[in-house]
PDB file of C-alpha atoms in Angstrom:
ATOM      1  CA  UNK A   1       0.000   0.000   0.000  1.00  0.00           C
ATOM      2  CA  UNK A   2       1.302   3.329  -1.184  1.00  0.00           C
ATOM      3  CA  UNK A   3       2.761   5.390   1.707  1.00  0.00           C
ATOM      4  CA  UNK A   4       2.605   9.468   1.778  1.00  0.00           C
ATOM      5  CA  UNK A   5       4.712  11.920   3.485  1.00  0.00           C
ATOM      6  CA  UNK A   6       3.656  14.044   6.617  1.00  0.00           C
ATOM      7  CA  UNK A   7       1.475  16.707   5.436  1.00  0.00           C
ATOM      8  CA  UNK A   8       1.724  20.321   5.540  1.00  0.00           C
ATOM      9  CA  UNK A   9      -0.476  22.870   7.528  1.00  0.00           C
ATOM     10  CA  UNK A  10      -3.836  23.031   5.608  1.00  0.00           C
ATOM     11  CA  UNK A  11      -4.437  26.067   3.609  1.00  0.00           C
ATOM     12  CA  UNK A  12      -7.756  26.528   1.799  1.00  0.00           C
ATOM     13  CA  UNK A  13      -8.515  29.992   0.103  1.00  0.00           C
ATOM     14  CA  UNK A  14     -11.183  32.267   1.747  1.00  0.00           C
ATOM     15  CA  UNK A  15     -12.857  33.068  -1.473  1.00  0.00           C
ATOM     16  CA  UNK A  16     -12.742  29.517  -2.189  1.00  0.00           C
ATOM     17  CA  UNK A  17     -13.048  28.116   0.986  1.00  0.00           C
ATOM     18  CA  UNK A  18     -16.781  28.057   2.091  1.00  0.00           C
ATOM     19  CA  UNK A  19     -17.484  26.730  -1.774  1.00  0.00           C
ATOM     20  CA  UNK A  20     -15.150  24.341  -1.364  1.00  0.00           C
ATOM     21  CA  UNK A  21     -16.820  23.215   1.881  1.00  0.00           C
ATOM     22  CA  UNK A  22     -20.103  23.334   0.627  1.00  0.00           C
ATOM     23  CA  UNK A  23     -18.965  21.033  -2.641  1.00  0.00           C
ATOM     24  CA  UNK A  24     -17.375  18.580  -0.188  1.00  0.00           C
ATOM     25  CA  UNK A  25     -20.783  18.403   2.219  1.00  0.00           C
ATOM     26  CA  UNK A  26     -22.887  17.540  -1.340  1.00  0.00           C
ATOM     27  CA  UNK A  27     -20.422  14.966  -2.168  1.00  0.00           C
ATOM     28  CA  UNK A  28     -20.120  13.263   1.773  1.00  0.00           C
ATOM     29  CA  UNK A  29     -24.084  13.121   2.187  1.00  0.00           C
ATOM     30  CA  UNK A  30     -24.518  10.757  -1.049  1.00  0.00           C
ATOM     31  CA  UNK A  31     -21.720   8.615   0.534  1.00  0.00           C
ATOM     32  CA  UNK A  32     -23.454   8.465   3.806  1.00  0.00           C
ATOM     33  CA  UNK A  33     -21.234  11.067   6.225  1.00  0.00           C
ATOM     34  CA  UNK A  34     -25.074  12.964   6.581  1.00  0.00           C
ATOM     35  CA  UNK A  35     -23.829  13.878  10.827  1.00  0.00           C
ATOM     36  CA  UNK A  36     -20.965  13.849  12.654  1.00  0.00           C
ATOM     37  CA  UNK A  37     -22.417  10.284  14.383  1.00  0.00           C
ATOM     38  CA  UNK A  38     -22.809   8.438  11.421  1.00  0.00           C
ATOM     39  CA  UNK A  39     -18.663  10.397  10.164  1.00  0.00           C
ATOM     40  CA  UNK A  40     -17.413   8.740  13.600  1.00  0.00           C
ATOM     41  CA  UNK A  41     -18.277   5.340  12.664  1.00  0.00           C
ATOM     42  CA  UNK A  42     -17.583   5.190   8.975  1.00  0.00           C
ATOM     43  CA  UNK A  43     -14.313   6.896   9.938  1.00  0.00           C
ATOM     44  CA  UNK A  44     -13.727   4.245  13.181  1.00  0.00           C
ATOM     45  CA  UNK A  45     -11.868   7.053  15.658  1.00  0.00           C
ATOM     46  CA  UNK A  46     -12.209   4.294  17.536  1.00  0.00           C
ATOM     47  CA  UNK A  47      -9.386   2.370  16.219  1.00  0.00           C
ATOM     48  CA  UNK A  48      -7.473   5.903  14.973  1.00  0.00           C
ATOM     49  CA  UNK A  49      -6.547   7.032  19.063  1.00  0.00           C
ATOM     50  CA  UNK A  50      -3.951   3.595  19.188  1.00  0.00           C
ATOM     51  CA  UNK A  51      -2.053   5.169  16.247  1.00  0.00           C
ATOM     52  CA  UNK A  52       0.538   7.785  17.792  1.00  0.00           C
ATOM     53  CA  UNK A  53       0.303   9.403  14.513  1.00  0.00           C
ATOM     54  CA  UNK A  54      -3.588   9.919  14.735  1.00  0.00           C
ATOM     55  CA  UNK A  55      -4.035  10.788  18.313  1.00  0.00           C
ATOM     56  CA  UNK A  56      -3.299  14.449  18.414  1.00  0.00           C
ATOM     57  CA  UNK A  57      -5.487  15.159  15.216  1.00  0.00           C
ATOM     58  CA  UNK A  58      -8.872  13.258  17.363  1.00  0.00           C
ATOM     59  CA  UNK A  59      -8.272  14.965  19.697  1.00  0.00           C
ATOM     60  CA  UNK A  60      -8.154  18.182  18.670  1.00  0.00           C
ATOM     61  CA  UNK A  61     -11.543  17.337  16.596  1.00  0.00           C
ATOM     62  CA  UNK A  62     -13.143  16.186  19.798  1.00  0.00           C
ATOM     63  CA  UNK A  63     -11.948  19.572  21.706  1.00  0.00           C
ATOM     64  CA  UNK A  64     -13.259  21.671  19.069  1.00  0.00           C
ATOM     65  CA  UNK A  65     -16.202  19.686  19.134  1.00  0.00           C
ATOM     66  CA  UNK A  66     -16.446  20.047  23.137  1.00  0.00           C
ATOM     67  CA  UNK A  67     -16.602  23.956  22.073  1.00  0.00           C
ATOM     68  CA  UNK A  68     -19.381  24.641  19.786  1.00  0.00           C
ATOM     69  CA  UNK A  69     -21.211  21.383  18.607  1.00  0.00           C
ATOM     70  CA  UNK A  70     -21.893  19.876  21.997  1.00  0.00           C
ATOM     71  CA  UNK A  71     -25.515  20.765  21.365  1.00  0.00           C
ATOM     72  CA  UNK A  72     -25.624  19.576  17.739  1.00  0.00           C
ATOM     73  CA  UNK A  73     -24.834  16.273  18.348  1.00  0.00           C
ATOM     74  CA  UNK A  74     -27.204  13.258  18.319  1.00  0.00           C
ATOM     75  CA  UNK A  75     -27.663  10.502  21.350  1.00  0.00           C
ATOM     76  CA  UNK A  76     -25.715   7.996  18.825  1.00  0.00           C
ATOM     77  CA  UNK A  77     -23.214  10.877  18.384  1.00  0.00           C
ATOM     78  CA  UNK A  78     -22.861  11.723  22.200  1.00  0.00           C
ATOM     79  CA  UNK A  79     -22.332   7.776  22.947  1.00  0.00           C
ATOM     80  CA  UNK A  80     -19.702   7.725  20.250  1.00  0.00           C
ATOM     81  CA  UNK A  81     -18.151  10.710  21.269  1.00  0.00           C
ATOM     82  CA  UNK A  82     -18.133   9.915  25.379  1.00  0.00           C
ATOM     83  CA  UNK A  83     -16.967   6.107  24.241  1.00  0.00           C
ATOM     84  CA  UNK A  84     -13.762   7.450  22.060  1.00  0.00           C
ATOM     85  CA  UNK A  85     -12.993  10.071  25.414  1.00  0.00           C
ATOM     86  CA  UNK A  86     -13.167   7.204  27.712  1.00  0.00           C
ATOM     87  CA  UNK A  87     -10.595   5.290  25.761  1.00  0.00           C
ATOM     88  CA  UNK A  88      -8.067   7.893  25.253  1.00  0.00           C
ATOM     89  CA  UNK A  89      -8.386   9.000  28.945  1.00  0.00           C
ATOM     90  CA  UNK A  90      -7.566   5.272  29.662  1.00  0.00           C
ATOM     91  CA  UNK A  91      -4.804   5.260  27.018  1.00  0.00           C
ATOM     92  CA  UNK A  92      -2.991   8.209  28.756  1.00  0.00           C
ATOM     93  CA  UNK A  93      -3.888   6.906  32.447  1.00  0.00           C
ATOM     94  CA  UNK A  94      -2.220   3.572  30.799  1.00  0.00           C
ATOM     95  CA  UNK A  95       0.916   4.817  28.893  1.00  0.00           C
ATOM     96  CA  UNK A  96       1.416   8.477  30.430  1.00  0.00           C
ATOM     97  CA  UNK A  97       1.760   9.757  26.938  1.00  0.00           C
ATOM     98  CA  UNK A  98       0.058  13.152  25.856  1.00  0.00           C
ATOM     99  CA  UNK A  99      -1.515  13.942  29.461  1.00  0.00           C
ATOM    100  CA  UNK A 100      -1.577  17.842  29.107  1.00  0.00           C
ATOM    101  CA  UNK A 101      -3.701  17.252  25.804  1.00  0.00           C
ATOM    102  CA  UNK A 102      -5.828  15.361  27.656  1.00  0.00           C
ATOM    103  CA  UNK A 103      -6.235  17.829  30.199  1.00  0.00           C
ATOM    104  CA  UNK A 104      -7.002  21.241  28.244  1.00  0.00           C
ATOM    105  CA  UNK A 105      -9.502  19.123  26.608  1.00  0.00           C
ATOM    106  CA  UNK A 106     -11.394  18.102  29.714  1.00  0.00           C
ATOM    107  CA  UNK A 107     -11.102  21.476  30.317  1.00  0.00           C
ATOM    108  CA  UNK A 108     -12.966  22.852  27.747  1.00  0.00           C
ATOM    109  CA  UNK A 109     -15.504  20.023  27.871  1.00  0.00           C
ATOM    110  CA  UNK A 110     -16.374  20.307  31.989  1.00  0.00           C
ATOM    111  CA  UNK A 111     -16.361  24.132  31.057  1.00  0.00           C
ATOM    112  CA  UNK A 112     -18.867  23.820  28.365  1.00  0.00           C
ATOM    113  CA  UNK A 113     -20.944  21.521  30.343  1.00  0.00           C
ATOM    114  CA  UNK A 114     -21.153  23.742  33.120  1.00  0.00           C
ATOM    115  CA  UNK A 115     -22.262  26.551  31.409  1.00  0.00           C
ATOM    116  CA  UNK A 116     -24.761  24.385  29.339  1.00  0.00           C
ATOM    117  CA  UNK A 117     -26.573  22.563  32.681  1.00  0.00           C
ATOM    118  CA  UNK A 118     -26.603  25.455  34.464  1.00  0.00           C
ATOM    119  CA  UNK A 119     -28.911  27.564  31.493  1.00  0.00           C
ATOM    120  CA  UNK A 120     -30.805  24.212  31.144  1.00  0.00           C
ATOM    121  CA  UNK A 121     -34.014  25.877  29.592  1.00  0.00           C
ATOM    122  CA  UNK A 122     -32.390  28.333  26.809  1.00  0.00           C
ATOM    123  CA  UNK A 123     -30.110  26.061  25.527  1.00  0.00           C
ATOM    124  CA  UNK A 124     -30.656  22.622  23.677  1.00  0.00           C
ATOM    125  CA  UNK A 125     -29.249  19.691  25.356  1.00  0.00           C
ATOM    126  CA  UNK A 126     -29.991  16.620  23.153  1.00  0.00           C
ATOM    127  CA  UNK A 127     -30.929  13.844  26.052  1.00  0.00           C
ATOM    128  CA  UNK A 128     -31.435  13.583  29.656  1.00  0.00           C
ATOM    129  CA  UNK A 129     -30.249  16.271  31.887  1.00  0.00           C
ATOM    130  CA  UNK A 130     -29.247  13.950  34.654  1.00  0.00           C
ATOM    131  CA  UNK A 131     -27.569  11.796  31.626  1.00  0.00           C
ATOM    132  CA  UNK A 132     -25.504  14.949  31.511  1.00  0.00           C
ATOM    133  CA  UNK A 133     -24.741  15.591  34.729  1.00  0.00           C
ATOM    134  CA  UNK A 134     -23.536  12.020  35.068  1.00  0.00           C
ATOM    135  CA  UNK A 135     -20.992  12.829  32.252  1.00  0.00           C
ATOM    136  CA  UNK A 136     -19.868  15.716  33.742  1.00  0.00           C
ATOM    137  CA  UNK A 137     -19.024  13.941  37.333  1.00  0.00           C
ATOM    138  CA  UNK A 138     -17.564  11.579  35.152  1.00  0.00           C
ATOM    139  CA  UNK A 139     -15.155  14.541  33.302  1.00  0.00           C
ATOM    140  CA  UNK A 140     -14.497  15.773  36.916  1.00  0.00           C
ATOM    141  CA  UNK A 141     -13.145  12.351  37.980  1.00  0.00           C
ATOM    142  CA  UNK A 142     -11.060  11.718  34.692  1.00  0.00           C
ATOM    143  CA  UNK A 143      -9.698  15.411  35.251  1.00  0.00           C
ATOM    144  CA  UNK A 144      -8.727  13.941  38.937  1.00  0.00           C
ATOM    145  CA  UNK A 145      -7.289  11.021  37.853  1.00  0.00           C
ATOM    146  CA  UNK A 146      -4.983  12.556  35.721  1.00  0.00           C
ATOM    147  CA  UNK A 147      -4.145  15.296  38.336  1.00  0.00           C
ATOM    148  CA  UNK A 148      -2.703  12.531  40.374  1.00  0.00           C
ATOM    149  CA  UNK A 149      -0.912  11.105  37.431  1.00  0.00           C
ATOM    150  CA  UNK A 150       2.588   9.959  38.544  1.00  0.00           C
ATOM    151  CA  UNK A 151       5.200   9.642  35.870  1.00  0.00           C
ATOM    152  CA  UNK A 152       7.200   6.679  36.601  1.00  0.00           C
ATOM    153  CA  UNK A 153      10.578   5.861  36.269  1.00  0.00           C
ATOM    154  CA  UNK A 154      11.472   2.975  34.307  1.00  0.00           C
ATOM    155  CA  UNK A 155      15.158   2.122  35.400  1.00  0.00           C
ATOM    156  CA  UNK A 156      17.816   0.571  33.056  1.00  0.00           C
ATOM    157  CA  UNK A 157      21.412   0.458  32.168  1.00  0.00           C
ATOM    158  CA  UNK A 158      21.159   1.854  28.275  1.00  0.00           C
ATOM    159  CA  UNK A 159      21.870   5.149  27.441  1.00  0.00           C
ATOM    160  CA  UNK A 160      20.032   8.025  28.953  1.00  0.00           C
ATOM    161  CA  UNK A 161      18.974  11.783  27.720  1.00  0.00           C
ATOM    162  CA  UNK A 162      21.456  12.618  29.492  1.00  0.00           C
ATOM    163  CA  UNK A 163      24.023  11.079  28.130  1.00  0.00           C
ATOM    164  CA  UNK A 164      23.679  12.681  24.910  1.00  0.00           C
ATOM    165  CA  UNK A 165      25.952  15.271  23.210  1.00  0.00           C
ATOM    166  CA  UNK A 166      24.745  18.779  23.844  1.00  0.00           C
ATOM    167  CA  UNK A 167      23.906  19.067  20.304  1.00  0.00           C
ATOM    168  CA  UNK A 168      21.760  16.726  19.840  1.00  0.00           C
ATOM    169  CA  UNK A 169      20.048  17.657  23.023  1.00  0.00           C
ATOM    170  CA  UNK A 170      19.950  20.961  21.472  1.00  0.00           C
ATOM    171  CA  UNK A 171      18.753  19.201  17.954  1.00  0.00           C
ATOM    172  CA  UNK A 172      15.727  18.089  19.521  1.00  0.00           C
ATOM    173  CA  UNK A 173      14.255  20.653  21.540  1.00  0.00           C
ATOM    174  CA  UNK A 174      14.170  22.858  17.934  1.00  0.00           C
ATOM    175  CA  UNK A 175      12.279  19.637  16.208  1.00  0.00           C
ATOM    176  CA  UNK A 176       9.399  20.697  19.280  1.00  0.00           C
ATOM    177  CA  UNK A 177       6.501  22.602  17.258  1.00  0.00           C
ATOM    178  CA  UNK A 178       4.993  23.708  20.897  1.00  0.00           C
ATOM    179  CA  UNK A 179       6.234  25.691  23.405  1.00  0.00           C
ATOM    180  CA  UNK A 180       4.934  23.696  26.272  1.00  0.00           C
ATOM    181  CA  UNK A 181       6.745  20.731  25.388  1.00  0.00           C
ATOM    182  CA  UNK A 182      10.022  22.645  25.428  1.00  0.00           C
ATOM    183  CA  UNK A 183       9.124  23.860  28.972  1.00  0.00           C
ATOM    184  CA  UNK A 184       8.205  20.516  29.996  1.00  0.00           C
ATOM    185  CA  UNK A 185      11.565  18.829  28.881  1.00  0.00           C
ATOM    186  CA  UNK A 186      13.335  21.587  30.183  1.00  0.00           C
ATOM    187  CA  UNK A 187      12.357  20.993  33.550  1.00  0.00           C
ATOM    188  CA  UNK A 188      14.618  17.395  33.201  1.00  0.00           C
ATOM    189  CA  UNK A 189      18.178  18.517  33.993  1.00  0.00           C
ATOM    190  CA  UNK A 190      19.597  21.438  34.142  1.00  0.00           C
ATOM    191  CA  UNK A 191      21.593  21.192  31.239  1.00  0.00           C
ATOM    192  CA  UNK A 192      17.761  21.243  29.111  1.00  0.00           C
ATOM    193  CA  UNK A 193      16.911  23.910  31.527  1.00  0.00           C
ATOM    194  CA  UNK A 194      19.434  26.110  30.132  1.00  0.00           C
ATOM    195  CA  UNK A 195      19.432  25.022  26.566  1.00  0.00           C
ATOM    196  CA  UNK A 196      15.188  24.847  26.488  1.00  0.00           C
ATOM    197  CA  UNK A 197      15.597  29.132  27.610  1.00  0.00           C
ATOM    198  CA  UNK A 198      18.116  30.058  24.594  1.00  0.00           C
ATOM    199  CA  UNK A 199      16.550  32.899  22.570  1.00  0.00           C
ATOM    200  CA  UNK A 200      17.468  31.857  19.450  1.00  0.00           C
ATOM    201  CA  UNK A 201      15.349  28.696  20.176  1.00  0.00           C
ATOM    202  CA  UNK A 202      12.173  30.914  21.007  1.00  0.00           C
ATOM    203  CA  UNK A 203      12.602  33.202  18.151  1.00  0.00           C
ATOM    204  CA  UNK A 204      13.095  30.039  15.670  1.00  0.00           C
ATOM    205  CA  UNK A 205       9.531  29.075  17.148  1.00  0.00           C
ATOM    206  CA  UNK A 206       7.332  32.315  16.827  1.00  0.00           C
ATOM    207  CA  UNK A 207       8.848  33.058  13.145  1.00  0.00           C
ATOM    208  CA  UNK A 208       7.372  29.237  12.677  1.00  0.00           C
ATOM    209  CA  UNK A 209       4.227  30.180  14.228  1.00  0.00           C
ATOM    210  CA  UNK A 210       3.511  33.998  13.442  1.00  0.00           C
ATOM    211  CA  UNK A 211       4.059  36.461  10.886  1.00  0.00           C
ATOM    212  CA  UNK A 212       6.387  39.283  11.203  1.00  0.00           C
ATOM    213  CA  UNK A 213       3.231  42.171  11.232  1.00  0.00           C
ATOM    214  CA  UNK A 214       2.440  40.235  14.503  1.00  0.00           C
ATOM    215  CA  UNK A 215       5.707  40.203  16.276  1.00  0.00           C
ATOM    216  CA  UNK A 216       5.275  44.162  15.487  1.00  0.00           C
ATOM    217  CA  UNK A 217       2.104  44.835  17.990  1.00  0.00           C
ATOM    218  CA  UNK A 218       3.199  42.723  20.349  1.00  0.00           C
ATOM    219  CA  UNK A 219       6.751  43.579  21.278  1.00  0.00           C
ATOM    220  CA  UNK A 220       8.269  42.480  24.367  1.00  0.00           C
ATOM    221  CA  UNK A 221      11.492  44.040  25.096  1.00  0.00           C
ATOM    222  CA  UNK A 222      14.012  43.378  27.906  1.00  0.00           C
ATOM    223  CA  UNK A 223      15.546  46.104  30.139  1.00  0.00           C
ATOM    224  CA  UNK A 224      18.339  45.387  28.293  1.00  0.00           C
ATOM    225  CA  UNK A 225      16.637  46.216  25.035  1.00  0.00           C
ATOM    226  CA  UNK A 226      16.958  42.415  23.591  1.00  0.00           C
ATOM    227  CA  UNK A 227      13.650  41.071  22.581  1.00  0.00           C
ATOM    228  CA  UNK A 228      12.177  38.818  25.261  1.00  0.00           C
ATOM    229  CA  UNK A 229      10.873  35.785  22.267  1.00  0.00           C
ATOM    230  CA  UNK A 230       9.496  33.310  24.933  1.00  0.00           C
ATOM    231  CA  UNK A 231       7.098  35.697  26.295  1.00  0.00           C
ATOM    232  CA  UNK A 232       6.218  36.963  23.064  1.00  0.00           C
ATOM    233  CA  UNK A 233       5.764  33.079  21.638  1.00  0.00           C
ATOM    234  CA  UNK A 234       3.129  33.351  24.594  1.00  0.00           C
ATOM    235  CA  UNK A 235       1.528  36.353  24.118  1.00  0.00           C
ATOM    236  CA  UNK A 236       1.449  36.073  20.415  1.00  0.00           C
ATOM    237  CA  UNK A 237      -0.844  32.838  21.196  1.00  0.00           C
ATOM    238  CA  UNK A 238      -3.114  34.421  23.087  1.00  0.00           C
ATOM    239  CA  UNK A 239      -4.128  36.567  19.966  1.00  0.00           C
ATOM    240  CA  UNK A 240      -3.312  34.806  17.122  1.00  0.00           C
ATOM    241  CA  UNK A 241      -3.873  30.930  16.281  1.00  0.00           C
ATOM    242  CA  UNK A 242      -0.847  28.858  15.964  1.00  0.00           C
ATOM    243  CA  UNK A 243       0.238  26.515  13.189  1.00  0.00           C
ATOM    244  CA  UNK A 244      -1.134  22.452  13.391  1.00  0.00           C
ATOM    245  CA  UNK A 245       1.155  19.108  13.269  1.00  0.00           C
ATOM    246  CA  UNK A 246      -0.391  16.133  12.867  1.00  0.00           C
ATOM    247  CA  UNK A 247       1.662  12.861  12.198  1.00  0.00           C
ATOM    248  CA  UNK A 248      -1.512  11.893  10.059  1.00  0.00           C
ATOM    249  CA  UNK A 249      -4.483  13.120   8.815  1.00  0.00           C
ATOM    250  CA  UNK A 250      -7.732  13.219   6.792  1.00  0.00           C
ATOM    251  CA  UNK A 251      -7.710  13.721   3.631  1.00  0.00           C
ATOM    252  CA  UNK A 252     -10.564  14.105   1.005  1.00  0.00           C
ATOM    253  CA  UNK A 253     -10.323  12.544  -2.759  1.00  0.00           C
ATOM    254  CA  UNK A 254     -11.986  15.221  -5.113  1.00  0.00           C
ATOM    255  CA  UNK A 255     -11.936  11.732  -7.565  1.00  0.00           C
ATOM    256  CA  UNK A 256     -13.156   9.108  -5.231  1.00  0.00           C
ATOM    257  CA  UNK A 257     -15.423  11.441  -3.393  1.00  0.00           C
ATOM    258  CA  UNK A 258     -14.309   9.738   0.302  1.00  0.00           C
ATOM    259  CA  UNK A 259     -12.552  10.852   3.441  1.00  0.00           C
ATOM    260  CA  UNK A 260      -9.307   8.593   4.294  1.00  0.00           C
ATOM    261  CA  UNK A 261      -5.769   8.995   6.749  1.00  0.00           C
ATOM    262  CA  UNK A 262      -3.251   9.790   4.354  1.00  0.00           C
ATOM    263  CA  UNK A 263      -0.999   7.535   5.987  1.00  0.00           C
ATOM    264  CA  UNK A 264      -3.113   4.345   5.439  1.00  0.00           C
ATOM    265  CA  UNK A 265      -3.578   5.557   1.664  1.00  0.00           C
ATOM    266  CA  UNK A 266      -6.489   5.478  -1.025  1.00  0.00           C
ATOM    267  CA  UNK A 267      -6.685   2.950  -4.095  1.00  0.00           C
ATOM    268  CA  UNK A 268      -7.284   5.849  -6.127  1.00  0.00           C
ATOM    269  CA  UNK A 269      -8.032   5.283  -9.766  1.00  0.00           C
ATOM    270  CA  UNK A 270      -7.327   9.018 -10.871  1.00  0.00           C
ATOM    271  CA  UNK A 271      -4.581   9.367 -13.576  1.00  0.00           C
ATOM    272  CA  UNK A 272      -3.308  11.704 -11.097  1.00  0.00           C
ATOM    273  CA  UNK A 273      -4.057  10.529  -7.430  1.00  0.00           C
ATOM    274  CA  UNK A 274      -2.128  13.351  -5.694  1.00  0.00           C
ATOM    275  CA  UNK A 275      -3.792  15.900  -7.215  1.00  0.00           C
ATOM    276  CA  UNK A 276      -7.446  14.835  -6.268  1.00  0.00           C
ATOM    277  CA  UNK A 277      -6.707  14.928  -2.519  1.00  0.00           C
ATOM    278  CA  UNK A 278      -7.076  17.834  -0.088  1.00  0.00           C
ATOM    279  CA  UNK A 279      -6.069  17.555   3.255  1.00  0.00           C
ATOM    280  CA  UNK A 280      -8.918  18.224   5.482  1.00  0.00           C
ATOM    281  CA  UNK A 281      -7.950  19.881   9.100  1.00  0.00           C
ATOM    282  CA  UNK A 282     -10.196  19.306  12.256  1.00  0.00           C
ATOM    283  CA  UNK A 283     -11.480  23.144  11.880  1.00  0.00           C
ATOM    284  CA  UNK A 284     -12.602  21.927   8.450  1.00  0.00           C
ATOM    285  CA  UNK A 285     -13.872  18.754   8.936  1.00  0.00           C
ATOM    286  CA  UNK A 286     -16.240  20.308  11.869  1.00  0.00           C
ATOM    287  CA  UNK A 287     -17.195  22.890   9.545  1.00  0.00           C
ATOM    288  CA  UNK A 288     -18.557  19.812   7.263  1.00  0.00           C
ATOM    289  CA  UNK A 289     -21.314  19.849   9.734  1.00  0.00           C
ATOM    290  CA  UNK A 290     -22.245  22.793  10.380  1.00  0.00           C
ATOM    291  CA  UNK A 291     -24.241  24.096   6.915  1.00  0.00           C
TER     292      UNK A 291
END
């Protein structure tokens, strides 16, 4: 099966964009993908969390969905979505990978649910109210659980991080595409301490991030008149969005008229596969259901 490389941040034009939307909504209802319910089974998210390469881009599609489509979504599409949340807060409870993902979503979902059960009345809650409530004691515990989350230590003779070269410590922090993560590995040693606060590094990762025009209203300069880029990488992401990795993701075939991972492939029949598929972000795939 054909293999494709990781893709790069989605881009769709804004005259274009809400056409091309609407195009890909006629196509996806004569193939069945009519709610986001019936787009969770055909597209088995399920089975998409145990791939390391998947697992930040469901995520991020439930999260957005925990923000503005809570009260859109079917019973079959709340059990789907509740089942899939269960087994990646297991999955990080299991393997301690990814917890802070895990936690800003639960955020955003006890958050939403709050404000949802409390104006029970004016808005529409598909389902039971005490069904909800139940969920969100459920979020609560979850957000509890992984409070208490203990990293542990596995111990063994092989090489260490710290045993690396100071370049290639310093190789890897710049491959991080978050600025989180290079706080969080920083707090190691202090050898990743020092190297995760170099300038250089910060600047490298708002010119990734953020456009020059934005650095501009937003300037954060030392007493010493250098340019303080971690707190602007911070500030600047308070205003502006930042730019999304995803190992893999979906993509739509213009030819085939489906939604696939990239990284799985298509049997496409085009003369030209690559140029029938779009990659499809979770903004945009949300959006799919929302005409």
């Amino acid at each position: 099966m054909k293999k494709y490389s990781i893709m790069k941040s989605v881009n769709i034009h804004p005259k274009k964009g809400k056409r091309t939307i609407l195009e890909m909504i006629q196509i996806l209802n004569r193939h069945g993908y009519c709610t986001l319910g019936e787009a969770f089974n055909r597209l088995d998210f399920s089975s998409a969390i145990q791939d390391i390469r998947r697992f930040n881009y469901v995520v991020k599609l439930l999260q957005l969905i925990a923000k503005s489509q809570l009260t859109s979504l079917s019973g079959v599409a709340q059990k789907n979505y509740f089942s899939i949340l269960d087994k990646i807060v297991q999955k990080v409870l299991s393997d301690h990978q990814n917890p802070r993902l895990i936690k800003e979503l639960l955020q955003d979902l006890s958050s939403t649910l709050r404000i949802l059960i409390r104006g029970v009345g004016k808005s529409v809650l598909v389902g039971n109210i005490n069904i909800w409530i139940c969920r969100l004691e459920t979020i609560l515990t979850w957000q509890q659980q992984l409070q208490n989350l203990q990293m542990t230590k596995q111990v063994n003779n092989g090489l260490t991080l710290s045993d690396l070269p100071l370049h290639m410590l310093n190789n890897i922090l710049y491959r991080f595409s978050d600025g989180w993560d290079i706080i969080t590995l920083g707090q190691v040693t202090p050898t990743l301490y020092m190297l995760s606060e170099d300038r250089q590094l910060w600047k490298k990762l708002c010119q990734y991030h953020f456009a020059e025009k934005q650095f501009c209203r937003h300037l954060i300069i030392s007493e010493k008149g250098h340019i303080e880029w971690k707190l602007m990488y911070f500030a600047l992401q308070k205003y502006y969005p930042t730019k999304e990795q995803y190992g893999d993701t979906l993509h739509f075939c213009r030819h085939c008229s489906i939604l696939f991972w990239k990284d799985s492939g298509h049997p496409c029949t085009a003369t030209d596969p690559d140029s029938c598929f779009m990659p499809v972000s979770p903004q945009h795939f949300i959006d799919l259901f929302k005409f």
